[in-house]
C-alpha atoms as a printed R data frame, in Angstrom:
    type eleno elety resid chain resno       x       y      z
1   ATOM     1    CA   MET     A     1 165.098 -65.113 13.776
2   ATOM     2    CA   SER     A     2 165.747 -61.590 15.092
3   ATOM     3    CA   THR     A     3 163.583 -58.964 13.410
4   ATOM     4    CA   SER     A     4 164.422 -55.951 15.575
5   ATOM     5    CA   SER     A     5 166.800 -54.374 13.054
6   ATOM     6    CA   ALA     A     6 165.255 -55.779  9.853
7   ATOM     7    CA   VAL     A     7 161.811 -54.206  9.950
8   ATOM     8    CA   PRO     A     8 160.054 -51.977  9.201
9   ATOM     9    CA   HIS     A     9 161.684 -51.934  5.771
10  ATOM    10    CA   ASN     A    10 160.545 -50.956  2.303
11  ATOM    11    CA   PHE     A    11 160.585 -54.185  0.339
12  ATOM    12    CA   GLY     A    12 158.482 -52.598 -2.385
13  ATOM    13    CA   SER     A    13 154.698 -52.980 -2.606
14  ATOM    14    CA   LYS     A    14 155.061 -54.005 -6.254
15  ATOM    15    CA   HIS     A    15 156.413 -57.350 -5.042
16  ATOM    16    CA   MET     A    16 153.191 -58.221 -3.214
17  ATOM    17    CA   ASP     A    17 151.061 -60.542 -5.350
18  ATOM    18    CA   SER     A    18 154.049 -61.029 -7.646
19  ATOM    19    CA   LYS     A    19 154.006 -64.313 -9.513
20  ATOM    20    CA   HIS     A    20 157.813 -64.376 -9.340
21  ATOM    21    CA   HIS     A    21 158.280 -63.711 -5.613
22  ATOM    22    CA   SER     A    22 155.126 -65.000 -3.957
23  ATOM    23    CA   ASN     A    23 155.523 -68.406 -2.339
24  ATOM    24    CA   VAL     A    24 152.787 -68.098  0.295
25  ATOM    25    CA   GLU     A    25 149.038 -67.773 -0.388
26  ATOM    26    CA   ILE     A    26 146.944 -65.781  2.091
27  ATOM    27    CA   ARG     A    27 143.191 -66.202  1.986
28  ATOM    28    CA   LEU     A    28 141.025 -63.246  3.003
29  ATOM    29    CA   LYS     A    29 137.527 -62.972  4.413
30  ATOM    30    CA   ASP     A    30 135.910 -62.059  1.082
31  ATOM    31    CA   GLY     A    31 137.330 -65.170 -0.585
32  ATOM    32    CA   SER     A    32 140.121 -63.356 -2.391
33  ATOM    33    CA   LYS     A    33 143.753 -64.411 -2.154
34  ATOM    34    CA   VAL     A    34 146.984 -62.496 -1.746
35  ATOM    35    CA   GLY     A    35 150.344 -63.789 -2.852
36  ATOM    36    CA   ALA     A    36 153.169 -62.934 -0.460
37  ATOM    37    CA   ASN     A    37 156.822 -63.645  0.044
38  ATOM    38    CA   SER     A    38 157.594 -65.806  3.044
39  ATOM    39    CA   LEU     A    39 160.706 -63.791  3.983
40  ATOM    40    CA   VAL     A    40 158.734 -60.531  4.193
41  ATOM    41    CA   LEU     A    41 156.085 -62.193  6.321
42  ATOM    42    CA   VAL     A    42 158.569 -63.950  8.620
43  ATOM    43    CA   LEU     A    43 160.656 -60.831  9.207
44  ATOM    44    CA   ASN     A    44 157.603 -58.836 10.223
45  ATOM    45    CA   SER     A    45 155.544 -61.367 12.172
46  ATOM    46    CA   SER     A    46 156.674 -63.962 14.712
47  ATOM    47    CA   TYR     A    47 153.223 -65.563 14.438
48  ATOM    48    CA   LEU     A    48 153.561 -66.010 10.679
49  ATOM    49    CA   GLU     A    49 157.144 -67.155 11.209
50  ATOM    50    CA   GLU     A    50 155.857 -70.022 13.337
51  ATOM    51    CA   LEU     A    51 153.263 -71.004 10.727
52  ATOM    52    CA   ILE     A    52 155.700 -70.819  7.814
53  ATOM    53    CA   GLU     A    53 159.007 -72.027  9.250
54  ATOM    54    CA   ASP     A    54 157.933 -74.320 12.058
55  ATOM    55    CA   LYS     A    55 154.737 -75.748 10.562
56  ATOM    56    CA   GLY     A    56 155.723 -75.421  6.885
57  ATOM    57    CA   LEU     A    57 152.422 -73.841  5.794
58  ATOM    58    CA   LYS     A    58 152.169 -72.399  2.286
59  ATOM    59    CA   LYS     A    59 148.503 -71.424  2.583
60  ATOM    60    CA   ILE     A    60 147.408 -69.225  5.478
61  ATOM    61    CA   GLU     A    61 143.886 -68.106  6.299
62  ATOM    62    CA   LEU     A    62 143.292 -64.621  7.721
63  ATOM    63    CA   GLU     A    63 139.546 -64.771  7.283
64  ATOM    64    CA   GLU     A    64 138.606 -63.251 10.631
65  ATOM    65    CA   PHE     A    65 139.791 -59.791  9.547
66  ATOM    66    CA   ASP     A    66 138.171 -57.308  7.188
67  ATOM    67    CA   ALA     A    67 139.499 -58.155  3.728
68  ATOM    68    CA   LYS     A    68 140.205 -54.575  2.603
69  ATOM    69    CA   ILE     A    69 141.987 -53.650  5.831
70  ATOM    70    CA   CYS     A    70 143.863 -56.955  5.831
71  ATOM    71    CA   ARG     A    71 145.163 -56.257  2.336
72  ATOM    72    CA   GLU     A    72 146.294 -52.777  3.417
73  ATOM    73    CA   PHE     A    73 147.981 -54.293  6.463
74  ATOM    74    CA   LEU     A    74 149.901 -56.805  4.337
75  ATOM    75    CA   GLU     A    75 150.947 -54.022  2.004
76  ATOM    76    CA   SER     A    76 152.328 -52.137  5.036
77  ATOM    77    CA   LEU     A    77 154.553 -55.117  5.782
78  ATOM    78    CA   TYR     A    78 156.021 -54.647  2.303
79  ATOM    79    CA   THR     A    79 156.379 -50.856  2.443
80  ATOM    80    CA   GLY     A    80 157.435 -50.474  6.081
81  ATOM    81    CA   THR     A    81 154.910 -47.699  6.618
82  ATOM    82    CA   SER     A    82 151.886 -48.092  8.845
83  ATOM    83    CA   VAL     A    83 148.320 -48.088  7.675
84  ATOM    84    CA   LYS     A    84 146.778 -44.617  7.878
85  ATOM    85    CA   PHE     A    85 144.626 -44.856 10.987
86  ATOM    86    CA   ASP     A    86 141.096 -43.519 11.295
87  ATOM    87    CA   LYS     A    87 137.955 -44.274 13.268
88  ATOM    88    CA   THR     A    88 136.860 -47.035 10.878
89  ATOM    89    CA   ASN     A    89 140.030 -49.130 10.711
90  ATOM    90    CA   PHE     A    90 141.942 -48.614 13.955
91  ATOM    91    CA   ARG     A    91 140.489 -51.572 15.849
92  ATOM    92    CA   GLU     A    92 141.059 -54.011 13.006
93  ATOM    93    CA   VAL     A    93 144.641 -52.867 12.375
94  ATOM    94    CA   SER     A    94 145.423 -52.963 16.095
95  ATOM    95    CA   LYS     A    95 143.926 -56.423 16.436
96  ATOM    96    CA   MET     A    96 145.968 -57.721 13.519
97  ATOM    97    CA   SER     A    97 149.136 -56.171 14.937
98  ATOM    98    CA   TYR     A    98 148.714 -58.001 18.233
99  ATOM    99    CA   MET     A    99 147.397 -61.298 16.890
100 ATOM   100    CA   LEU     A   100 150.067 -61.560 14.201
101 ATOM   101    CA   ASN     A   101 152.616 -60.085 16.644
102 ATOM   102    CA   VAL     A   102 153.973 -57.381 14.371
103 ATOM   103    CA   SER     A   103 155.961 -55.433 16.978
104 ATOM   104    CA   TRP     A   104 156.594 -52.260 15.014
105 ATOM   105    CA   MET     A   105 152.951 -51.949 13.949
106 ATOM   106    CA   LYS     A   106 151.837 -52.470 17.560
107 ATOM   107    CA   LYS     A   107 154.001 -49.500 18.537
108 ATOM   108    CA   LYS     A   108 152.440 -47.430 15.741
109 ATOM   109    CA   CYS     A   109 148.936 -48.304 16.948
110 ATOM   110    CA   LEU     A   110 149.722 -47.469 20.568
111 ATOM   111    CA   GLY     A   111 151.458 -44.277 19.426
112 ATOM   112    CA   PHE     A   112 148.331 -43.201 17.513
113 ATOM   113    CA   PHE     A   113 146.186 -44.016 20.545
114 ATOM   114    CA   ASN     A   114 148.444 -42.034 22.898
115 ATOM   115    CA   GLY     A   115 148.526 -39.166 20.427
116 ATOM   116    CA   LEU     A   116 144.753 -38.889 20.608
117 ATOM   117    CA   LEU     A   117 144.870 -39.081 24.400
118 ATOM   118    CA   ASN     A   118 147.310 -36.221 24.669
119 ATOM   119    CA   SER     A   119 145.877 -33.926 22.016
120 ATOM   120    CA   ASN     A   120 142.725 -31.886 21.597
121 ATOM   121    CA   ASP     A   121 142.990 -32.353 17.844
122 ATOM   122    CA   THR     A   122 140.390 -34.842 16.605
123 ATOM   123    CA   GLN     A   123 141.204 -34.286 12.941
124 ATOM   124    CA   ASN     A   124 143.365 -37.420 12.865
125 ATOM   125    CA   LEU     A   125 140.445 -39.550 13.988
126 ATOM   126    CA   THR     A   126 137.873 -38.643 11.371
127 ATOM   127    CA   ALA     A   127 137.403 -36.269  8.496
128 ATOM   128    CA   ALA     A   128 134.787 -34.375 10.451
129 ATOM   129    CA   LYS     A   129 135.446 -32.610 13.740
130 ATOM   130    CA   ILE     A   130 134.040 -34.422 16.763
131 ATOM   131    CA   SER     A   131 133.667 -33.306 20.362
132 ATOM   132    CA   ALA     A   132 136.144 -34.182 23.081
133 ATOM   133    CA   ALA     A   133 133.474 -36.335 24.708
134 ATOM   134    CA   GLU     A   134 132.959 -38.289 21.475
135 ATOM   135    CA   LYS     A   135 136.720 -38.771 21.196
136 ATOM   136    CA   ASP     A   136 136.892 -40.087 24.760
137 ATOM   137    CA   ASP     A   137 133.993 -42.422 24.074
138 ATOM   138    CA   PHE     A   138 135.882 -43.781 21.057
139 ATOM   139    CA   LEU     A   139 139.059 -44.263 23.106
140 ATOM   140    CA   LEU     A   140 137.225 -46.085 25.895
141 ATOM   141    CA   LYS     A   141 135.468 -48.376 23.426
142 ATOM   142    CA   GLU     A   142 138.737 -49.193 21.651
143 ATOM   143    CA   ALA     A   143 140.642 -49.738 24.893
144 ATOM   144    CA   THR     A   144 138.009 -52.108 26.268
145 ATOM   145    CA   ALA     A   145 137.662 -53.920 22.939
146 ATOM   146    CA   ALA     A   146 141.423 -54.431 22.888
147 ATOM   147    CA   LYS     A   147 141.188 -56.645 25.968
148 ATOM   148    CA   SER     A   148 140.203 -59.517 23.704
149 ATOM   149    CA   TYR     A   149 143.647 -59.538 22.109
150 ATOM   150    CA   ASP     A   150 145.885 -57.205 24.155
151 ATOM   151    CA   LYS     A   151 146.557 -59.361 27.199
152 ATOM   152    CA   SER     A   152 149.065 -56.827 28.544
153 ATOM   153    CA   GLY     A   153 146.343 -54.168 28.821
154 ATOM   154    CA   ASP     A   154 148.467 -51.522 27.080
155 ATOM   155    CA   TYR     A   155 145.503 -49.466 25.888
156 ATOM   156    CA   LEU     A   156 143.563 -49.571 29.151
157 ATOM   157    CA   ASP     A   157 146.685 -48.657 31.114
158 ATOM   158    CA   ALA     A   158 147.399 -45.736 28.787
159 ATOM   159    CA   LEU     A   159 143.816 -44.504 29.062
160 ATOM   160    CA   ALA     A   160 143.727 -44.884 32.844
161 ATOM   161    CA   ALA     A   161 147.083 -43.096 33.181
162 ATOM   162    CA   SER     A   162 145.819 -40.165 31.105
163 ATOM   163    CA   LYS     A   163 142.756 -39.796 33.298
164 ATOM   164    CA   THR     A   164 144.963 -39.470 36.363
165 ATOM   165    CA   GLN     A   165 146.591 -36.430 34.798
166 ATOM   166    CA   VAL     A   166 143.721 -34.349 33.456
167 ATOM   167    CA   ILE     A   167 140.176 -33.957 34.728
168 ATOM   168    CA   CYS     A   168 137.457 -32.820 32.333
169 ATOM   169    CA   LYS     A   169 133.759 -32.214 32.857
170 ATOM   170    CA   HIS     A   170 132.799 -34.873 30.328
171 ATOM   171    CA   ASP     A   171 134.953 -37.404 32.239
172 ATOM   172    CA   LEU     A   172 132.774 -36.869 35.272
173 ATOM   173    CA   VAL     A   173 129.533 -37.065 33.329
174 ATOM   174    CA   ASN     A   174 130.684 -40.209 31.526
175 ATOM   175    CA   ALA     A   175 131.756 -41.890 34.775
176 ATOM   176    CA   GLU     A   176 128.573 -40.950 36.597
177 ATOM   177    CA   GLN     A   177 126.381 -42.224 33.764
178 ATOM   178    CA   LYS     A   178 128.188 -45.508 33.252
179 ATOM   179    CA   LEU     A   179 128.691 -46.378 36.903
180 ATOM   180    CA   GLY     A   180 125.182 -45.153 37.729
181 ATOM   181    CA   ASP     A   181 123.759 -47.753 35.358
182 ATOM   182    CA   PHE     A   182 125.627 -50.566 37.060
183 ATOM   183    CA   LYS     A   183 123.377 -53.296 35.715
184 ATOM   184    CA   ARG     A   184 124.206 -52.391 32.112
185 ATOM   185    CA   LEU     A   185 127.852 -51.661 32.829
186 ATOM   186    CA   THR     A   186 130.001 -54.094 30.847
187 ATOM   187    CA   MET     A   187 132.773 -56.051 32.508
188 ATOM   188    CA   ASP     A   188 135.342 -54.245 30.344
189 ATOM   189    CA   GLU     A   189 134.001 -50.859 31.452
190 ATOM   190    CA   LEU     A   190 134.048 -52.002 35.078
191 ATOM   191    CA   ASP     A   191 137.640 -53.152 34.615
192 ATOM   192    CA   PHE     A   192 138.591 -49.703 33.310
193 ATOM   193    CA   PHE     A   193 137.069 -47.887 36.272
194 ATOM   194    CA   ILE     A   194 138.770 -50.293 38.689
195 ATOM   195    CA   ARG     A   195 142.066 -49.499 37.017
196 ATOM   196    CA   LEU     A   196 141.340 -45.821 37.573
197 ATOM   197    CA   ALA     A   197 140.498 -46.454 41.206
198 ATOM   198    CA   ASN     A   198 143.692 -48.443 41.758
199 ATOM   199    CA   LYS     A   199 145.862 -45.834 40.040
200 ATOM   200    CA   CYS     A   200 144.717 -42.708 41.811
201 ATOM   201    CA   ALA     A   201 142.415 -41.201 44.396
202 ATOM   202    CA   ARG     A   202 140.496 -39.217 41.836
203 ATOM   203    CA   TYR     A   203 138.350 -36.466 43.299
204 ATOM   204    CA   ILE     A   204 134.990 -35.939 41.608
205 ATOM   205    CA   PRO     A   205 133.980 -32.389 42.594
206 ATOM   206    CA   ASN     A   206 130.465 -31.122 43.240
207 ATOM   207    CA   GLN     A   207 128.944 -34.581 43.209
208 ATOM   208    CA   ARG     A   208 126.608 -35.816 45.914
209 ATOM   209    CA   VAL     A   209 125.717 -39.362 46.881
210 ATOM   210    CA   GLN     A   210 122.692 -40.206 48.963
211 ATOM   211    CA   CYS     A   211 123.614 -42.781 51.603
212 ATOM   212    CA   SER     A   212 121.243 -45.070 53.438
213 ATOM   213    CA   HIS     A   213 123.481 -47.625 55.176
214 ATOM   214    CA   ALA     A   214 124.935 -47.255 58.648
215 ATOM   215    CA   ASN     A   215 128.557 -48.082 59.359
216 ATOM   216    CA   HIS     A   216 129.766 -50.273 62.213
217 ATOM   217    CA   ASN     A   217 129.312 -47.380 64.630
218 ATOM   218    CA   GLY     A   218 125.677 -47.044 63.621
219 ATOM   219    CA   THR     A   219 126.214 -43.672 61.973
220 ATOM   220    CA   TYR     A   220 126.409 -42.709 58.340
221 ATOM   221    CA   PRO     A   221 126.460 -39.284 56.732
222 ATOM   222    CA   SER     A   222 123.187 -38.563 54.928
223 ATOM   223    CA   GLU     A   223 125.157 -37.095 52.099
224 ATOM   224    CA   ILE     A   224 128.727 -37.274 50.810
225 ATOM   225    CA   ARG     A   225 129.976 -34.263 48.901
226 ATOM   226    CA   GLY     A   226 132.721 -35.215 46.483
227 ATOM   227    CA   LYS     A   227 134.006 -38.681 45.773
228 ATOM   228    CA   GLU     A   228 136.527 -40.615 43.703
229 ATOM   229    CA   TYR     A   229 136.336 -43.695 41.497
230 ATOM   230    CA   GLY     A   230 136.922 -46.184 44.312
231 ATOM   231    CA   THR     A   231 134.064 -44.790 46.403
232 ATOM   232    CA   MET     A   232 131.820 -44.541 43.338
233 ATOM   233    CA   ILE     A   233 132.386 -48.202 42.469
234 ATOM   234    CA   ILE     A   234 131.699 -49.400 46.019
235 ATOM   235    CA   LEU     A   235 128.542 -47.321 46.326
236 ATOM   236    CA   GLN     A   236 127.171 -48.769 43.086
237 ATOM   237    CA   ALA     A   237 128.232 -52.273 44.111
238 ATOM   238    CA   GLN     A   238 126.380 -51.776 47.385
239 ATOM   239    CA   ALA     A   239 123.177 -50.708 45.609
240 ATOM   240    CA   HIS     A   240 123.567 -53.595 43.152
241 ATOM   241    CA   LEU     A   241 124.056 -56.113 45.961
242 ATOM   242    CA   ASP     A   242 120.982 -54.803 47.781
243 ATOM   243    CA   THR     A   243 118.843 -55.720 44.773
244 ATOM   244    CA   GLN     A   244 120.590 -58.972 43.802
245 ATOM   245    CA   HIS     A   245 121.222 -60.401 47.276
246 ATOM   246    CA   ARG     A   246 123.990 -62.554 45.824
247 ATOM   247    CA   LEU     A   247 127.570 -62.361 44.599
248 ATOM   248    CA   ASP     A   248 127.291 -62.102 40.831
249 ATOM   249    CA   ALA     A   249 130.178 -61.806 38.361
250 ATOM   250    CA   LYS     A   250 130.556 -58.031 38.804
251 ATOM   251    CA   ILE     A   251 130.753 -58.101 42.583
252 ATOM   252    CA   LYS     A   252 133.263 -60.962 42.413
253 ATOM   253    CA   TYR     A   253 135.337 -59.056 39.847
254 ATOM   254    CA   ILE     A   254 135.463 -56.033 42.157
255 ATOM   255    CA   LEU     A   255 136.594 -58.194 45.066
256 ATOM   256    CA   GLN     A   256 139.235 -59.837 42.915
257 ATOM   257    CA   HIS     A   257 140.711 -56.784 41.184
258 ATOM   258    CA   MET     A   258 140.097 -53.737 43.362
259 ATOM   259    CA   ASP     A   259 143.034 -53.096 45.683
260 ATOM   260    CA   PHE     A   260 141.500 -51.429 48.743
261 ATOM   261    CA   LYS     A   261 144.847 -51.013 50.511
262 ATOM   262    CA   VAL     A   262 146.422 -49.249 47.505
263 ATOM   263    CA   ILE     A   263 143.421 -46.961 47.114
264 ATOM   264    CA   THR     A   264 143.636 -45.739 50.722
265 ATOM   265    CA   SER     A   265 147.398 -45.344 50.358
266 ATOM   266    CA   ASN     A   266 146.758 -43.108 47.357
267 ATOM   267    CA   PHE     A   267 144.712 -40.758 49.534
268 ATOM   268    CA   VAL     A   268 147.695 -40.320 51.826
269 ATOM   269    CA   SER     A   269 150.242 -39.916 49.012
270 ATOM   270    CA   GLN     A   270 148.094 -37.271 47.323
271 ATOM   271    CA   GLY     A   271 147.541 -35.316 50.511
272 ATOM   272    CA   TRP     A   272 143.826 -35.948 50.846
273 ATOM   273    CA   HIS     A   273 143.965 -38.065 53.994
274 ATOM   274    CA   ASN     A   274 143.294 -35.085 56.248
275 ATOM   275    CA   HIS     A   275 140.305 -33.971 54.189
276 ATOM   276    CA   GLY     A   276 138.107 -36.919 55.057
277 ATOM   277    CA   TYR     A   277 138.456 -38.966 51.875
278 ATOM   278    CA   THR     A   278 140.072 -41.943 53.586
279 ATOM   279    CA   ASP     A   279 137.296 -42.031 56.186
280 ATOM   280    CA   GLN     A   280 134.709 -41.662 53.434
281 ATOM   281    CA   PHE     A   281 136.108 -44.629 51.517
282 ATOM   282    CA   LYS     A   282 136.388 -46.773 54.646
283 ATOM   283    CA   THR     A   283 132.816 -45.903 55.614
284 ATOM   284    CA   VAL     A   284 131.262 -47.035 52.332
285 ATOM   285    CA   ALA     A   285 133.567 -50.073 52.287
286 ATOM   286    CA   SER     A   286 132.442 -51.043 55.810
287 ATOM   287    CA   SER     A   287 128.836 -50.851 54.690
288 ATOM   288    CA   LEU     A   288 129.537 -53.107 51.713
289 ATOM   289    CA   PHE     A   289 131.448 -55.506 54.002
290 ATOM   290    CA   GLN     A   290 128.443 -55.891 56.287
291 ATOM   291    CA   SER     A   291 126.145 -56.521 53.317
292 ATOM   292    CA   LEU     A   292 128.502 -59.124 51.897
293 ATOM   293    CA   LEU     A   293 128.546 -61.014 55.172
294 ATOM   294    CA   ASN     A   294 124.757 -61.246 55.009
295 ATOM   295    CA   VAL     A   295 124.780 -62.931 51.626
296 ATOM   296    CA   LYS     A   296 123.555 -66.494 51.912
297 ATOM   297    CA   ASP     A   297 125.541 -69.546 50.774
298 ATOM   298    CA   LEU     A   298 128.900 -67.786 50.521
299 ATOM   299    CA   LYS     A   299 131.601 -70.055 49.112
300 ATOM   300    CA   SER     A   300 134.887 -70.351 50.973
301 ATOM   301    CA   GLU     A   301 136.792 -68.709 48.124
302 ATOM   302    CA   ASP     A   302 134.420 -65.747 48.097
303 ATOM   303    CA   MET     A   303 134.722 -65.375 51.848
304 ATOM   304    CA   ARG     A   304 138.523 -65.454 51.580
305 ATOM   305    CA   ARG     A   305 138.473 -62.607 49.051
306 ATOM   306    CA   ILE     A   306 136.077 -60.594 51.184
307 ATOM   307    CA   MET     A   307 138.257 -60.964 54.274
308 ATOM   308    CA   MET     A   308 141.494 -60.180 52.385
309 ATOM   309    CA   ASN     A   309 140.092 -56.956 50.980
310 ATOM   310    CA   PHE     A   310 138.262 -55.586 53.976
311 ATOM   311    CA   MET     A   311 140.571 -56.658 56.796
312 ATOM   312    CA   SER     A   312 143.224 -54.321 55.359
313 ATOM   313    CA   LEU     A   313 140.773 -51.463 56.071
314 ATOM   314    CA   GLY     A   314 140.077 -52.621 59.611
315 ATOM   315    CA   CYS     A   315 136.477 -53.553 58.834
């Protein structure tokens, strides 16, 4: 059934829980029940369409979602207007939109998210004014949390794209803090920074990194002034590997998802090749390459990934 032209539509909220029109019972987390019309549900949600039309269900459990927000979400399907987003309900509404596959509500959620990205106004997020850094922290948490249900990575891509456009002091502080504490860095946070590294050669001004490893020529600058996300990730991976002496999940994730060839190409496309950033990246990558080769009991698949990544740099 095509729903592209049918919804969103105002079917009238008064018809929800109507004893005359409700032929589907939805059970909520708090034990309460909502009566709904199958046509309204099917037109809005391809997931519910499958349960109702293909499997013939008359009772549906939505007990993994907050009951109050779930009720508001269902009411939105009747009225054709989105839930009013704020800091407390955005994640739950977004999750429901994706898991129930309500296309128009997914667009509303992503639109709200993009609106926050591209505006200095935080009034839409909470009743009280918050700082830009707090807003960015909220956006990063929501984007990484969305990975559990947004397989396309819409939120992470939107956030990464925005960070390639505008550079703010709190971006640098946030990146330095999170990447600097590599052991506590979550896999979702690491994924976000890898996306940034793959998307752009982002210069981090006035930052210094102490270096202790020699490259293949036996030389290594004692200090690097200025770096970008790719270099930052590799430096932290190097330090992490030096303490772990093994390929753990984070190092493997970097090898699998970081595109070294694209990163160096970005330096050229953005005009930084002649300023030493390509050589800087290759230098720290060469150091990591040598350390990886010294890891004991490397599996053939791990070795293949190592060679694929680093051979493109001429390591």
